[in-house]
Structures are given as structure tokens and as C-alpha cells.
């Protein structure tokens, strides 16, 4: 994806953490709602949680890659968000931003 798209994903991931609540479920549901203007179905939440878990595991094992990914673009994140959780959530946010319902009205 373009640098701007990665930046948008990072910023959505931060917003999901700051405003979405104290659990991964709440954060994913909040991000989904921001992106699509509807609440996700439980199956959609499960898919996004599975994506988060696989990305979190990878970024936790590759911390330098997480940091490299989070430093892409001009918009830099606050120090507290330069971690594997934010990187994994940014991958979820990237998926949300690529969702048909995010950029197309039905």
C-alpha cells in the first residue's frame, strides 16, 4: 500500500486503542464502525481477531519490523504506541480500510 494508506492505518489503530475501549473486541468493533458506519457481525469480529492474533504473534517475534512499519510516513506516533500491539492493530485497520463497505455505498 501507499505510504498515506499505511499512515491512515496507523492512525486508525491508535484511535481504536485510545477511544475504542479496554478490550480487543471493543477496539475492533469501534474501528469497524468508524470505517463502515455499521456494527460488525460476530463472524467479522472473529476474523479480525484472528488476523490481529497472527499479526501480534509475528510482530512480537519481530519487534524491529514492528517499529520499522510504525515509522513509515511523515506522521509519527507517540512513543507509547510504538509497539507490536499497535502494529498488529494497524494491520487490522488496514484490512478495515480495504473493506468494500469502507469506500463504496450500497
C-alpha positions as YAML, in Angstrom:
chain: A
units: angstrom
residues:
- id: 1
  name: UNK
  ca: [0.00, 0.00, 0.00]
- id: 2
  name: UNK
  ca: [0.97, 3.62, -0.46]
- id: 3
  name: UNK
  ca: [2.63, 5.45, 2.40]
- id: 4
  name: UNK
  ca: [-0.51, 7.52, 3.02]
- id: 5
  name: UNK
  ca: [-2.59, 4.36, 3.34]
- id: 6
  name: UNK
  ca: [-0.15, 2.90, 5.87]
- id: 7
  name: UNK
  ca: [-0.27, 6.19, 7.79]
- id: 8
  name: UNK
  ca: [-4.08, 6.11, 7.79]
- id: 9
  name: UNK
  ca: [-3.98, 2.54, 9.12]
- id: 10
  name: UNK
  ca: [-1.57, 3.52, 11.90]
- id: 11
  name: UNK
  ca: [-3.70, 6.47, 12.94]
- id: 12
  name: UNK
  ca: [-6.89, 4.37, 12.92]
- id: 13
  name: UNK
  ca: [-5.10, 1.78, 15.09]
- id: 14
  name: UNK
  ca: [-4.14, 4.47, 17.60]
- id: 15
  name: UNK
  ca: [-7.67, 5.82, 17.62]
- id: 16
  name: UNK
  ca: [-9.05, 2.31, 18.15]
- id: 17
  name: UNK
  ca: [-6.81, 1.97, 21.22]
- id: 18
  name: UNK
  ca: [-7.48, 5.45, 22.62]
- id: 19
  name: UNK
  ca: [-11.23, 5.61, 22.03]
- id: 20
  name: UNK
  ca: [-12.34, 2.03, 21.46]
- id: 21
  name: UNK
  ca: [-12.32, 0.69, 24.97]
- id: 22
  name: UNK
  ca: [-10.26, -1.57, 27.15]
- id: 23
  name: UNK
  ca: [-10.60, -4.85, 25.26]
- id: 24
  name: UNK
  ca: [-9.55, -6.05, 21.83]
- id: 25
  name: UNK
  ca: [-13.18, -6.90, 20.98]
- id: 26
  name: UNK
  ca: [-14.32, -3.35, 21.75]
- id: 27
  name: UNK
  ca: [-11.42, -1.84, 19.84]
- id: 28
  name: UNK
  ca: [-12.10, -3.93, 16.75]
- id: 29
  name: UNK
  ca: [-15.82, -3.19, 16.87]
- id: 30
  name: UNK
  ca: [-15.09, 0.52, 17.26]
- id: 31
  name: UNK
  ca: [-12.70, 0.56, 14.30]
- id: 32
  name: UNK
  ca: [-15.13, -1.42, 12.19]
- id: 33
  name: UNK
  ca: [-17.91, 1.04, 12.98]
- id: 34
  name: UNK
  ca: [-15.71, 4.02, 12.17]
- id: 35
  name: UNK
  ca: [-14.74, 2.52, 8.83]
- id: 36
  name: UNK
  ca: [-18.07, 1.11, 7.64]
- id: 37
  name: UNK
  ca: [-20.73, 3.02, 9.63]
- id: 38
  name: UNK
  ca: [-22.25, -0.22, 10.88]
- id: 39
  name: UNK
  ca: [-21.68, -2.68, 13.69]
- id: 40
  name: UNK
  ca: [-19.77, -5.82, 12.71]
- id: 41
  name: UNK
  ca: [-21.27, -9.29, 12.75]
- id: 42
  name: UNK
  ca: [-19.71, -11.69, 15.23]
- id: 43
  name: UNK
  ca: [-18.12, -13.68, 12.39]
- id: 44
  name: UNK
  ca: [-16.44, -10.48, 11.14]
- id: 45
  name: UNK
  ca: [-15.11, -9.76, 14.63]
- id: 46
  name: UNK
  ca: [-13.76, -13.31, 14.85]
- id: 47
  name: UNK
  ca: [-11.94, -12.98, 11.52]
- id: 48
  name: UNK
  ca: [-10.42, -9.65, 12.53]
- id: 49
  name: UNK
  ca: [-9.40, -11.02, 15.95]
- id: 50
  name: UNK
  ca: [-7.73, -13.99, 14.25]
- id: 51
  name: UNK
  ca: [-5.88, -11.56, 11.97]
- id: 52
  name: UNK
  ca: [-4.85, -9.47, 14.97]
- id: 53
  name: UNK
  ca: [-3.61, -12.54, 16.87]
- id: 54
  name: UNK
  ca: [-1.49, -13.80, 13.96]
- id: 55
  name: UNK
  ca: [-0.04, -10.33, 13.31]
- id: 56
  name: UNK
  ca: [0.56, -9.74, 17.01]
- id: 57
  name: UNK
  ca: [2.45, -13.00, 17.28]
- id: 58
  name: UNK
  ca: [4.58, -12.12, 14.24]
- id: 59
  name: UNK
  ca: [5.30, -8.54, 15.34]
- id: 60
  name: UNK
  ca: [6.06, -9.72, 18.90]
- id: 61
  name: UNK
  ca: [8.69, -12.07, 17.47]
- id: 62
  name: UNK
  ca: [9.98, -9.36, 15.11]
- id: 63
  name: UNK
  ca: [9.97, -6.18, 17.19]
- id: 64
  name: UNK
  ca: [12.33, -4.36, 14.84]
- id: 65
  name: UNK
  ca: [9.90, -4.98, 11.97]
- id: 66
  name: UNK
  ca: [7.02, -3.60, 14.05]
- id: 67
  name: UNK
  ca: [9.00, -0.45, 14.77]
- id: 68
  name: UNK
  ca: [10.04, -0.12, 11.12]
- id: 69
  name: UNK
  ca: [6.42, -0.48, 10.00]
- id: 70
  name: UNK
  ca: [5.16, 2.06, 12.54]
- id: 71
  name: UNK
  ca: [7.75, 4.62, 11.43]
- id: 72
  name: UNK
  ca: [6.57, 4.63, 7.79]
- id: 73
  name: UNK
  ca: [5.48, 8.06, 6.58]
- id: 74
  name: UNK
  ca: [5.62, 11.60, 7.89]
- id: 75
  name: UNK
  ca: [3.09, 11.24, 10.69]
- id: 76
  name: UNK
  ca: [4.96, 9.77, 13.62]
- id: 77
  name: UNK
  ca: [3.28, 8.03, 16.52]
- id: 78
  name: UNK
  ca: [3.63, 8.89, 20.19]
- id: 79
  name: UNK
  ca: [6.26, 6.80, 21.97]
- id: 80
  name: UNK
  ca: [3.63, 4.78, 23.86]
- id: 81
  name: UNK
  ca: [2.20, 3.42, 20.61]
- id: 82
  name: UNK
  ca: [5.44, 2.17, 19.07]
- id: 83
  name: UNK
  ca: [4.84, -1.49, 19.91]
- id: 84
  name: UNK
  ca: [3.74, -4.81, 18.46]
- id: 85
  name: UNK
  ca: [0.12, -4.31, 19.57]
- id: 86
  name: UNK
  ca: [-0.20, -1.09, 17.57]
- id: 87
  name: UNK
  ca: [1.49, -2.70, 14.56]
- id: 88
  name: UNK
  ca: [-0.90, -5.66, 14.67]
- id: 89
  name: UNK
  ca: [-3.91, -3.39, 15.14]
- id: 90
  name: UNK
  ca: [-2.69, -1.28, 12.22]
- id: 91
  name: UNK
  ca: [-2.84, -4.41, 10.05]
- id: 92
  name: UNK
  ca: [-6.44, -4.90, 11.19]
- id: 93
  name: UNK
  ca: [-7.12, -1.22, 10.45]
- id: 94
  name: UNK
  ca: [-5.54, -1.66, 7.02]
- id: 95
  name: UNK
  ca: [-7.93, -4.53, 6.36]
- id: 96
  name: UNK
  ca: [-10.86, -2.39, 7.51]
- id: 97
  name: UNK
  ca: [-9.82, 0.44, 5.20]
- id: 98
  name: UNK
  ca: [-9.67, -2.04, 2.32]
- id: 99
  name: UNK
  ca: [-13.19, -3.35, 3.07]
- id: 100
  name: UNK
  ca: [-15.65, -2.72, 0.22]
- id: 101
  name: UNK
  ca: [-18.10, -1.10, 2.60]
- id: 102
  name: UNK
  ca: [-15.48, 1.44, 3.67]
- id: 103
  name: UNK
  ca: [-15.24, 3.08, 0.29]
- id: 104
  name: UNK
  ca: [-18.45, 2.08, -1.53]
- id: 105
  name: UNK
  ca: [-22.05, 2.83, -0.74]
- id: 106
  name: UNK
  ca: [-24.51, 0.07, -1.48]
...
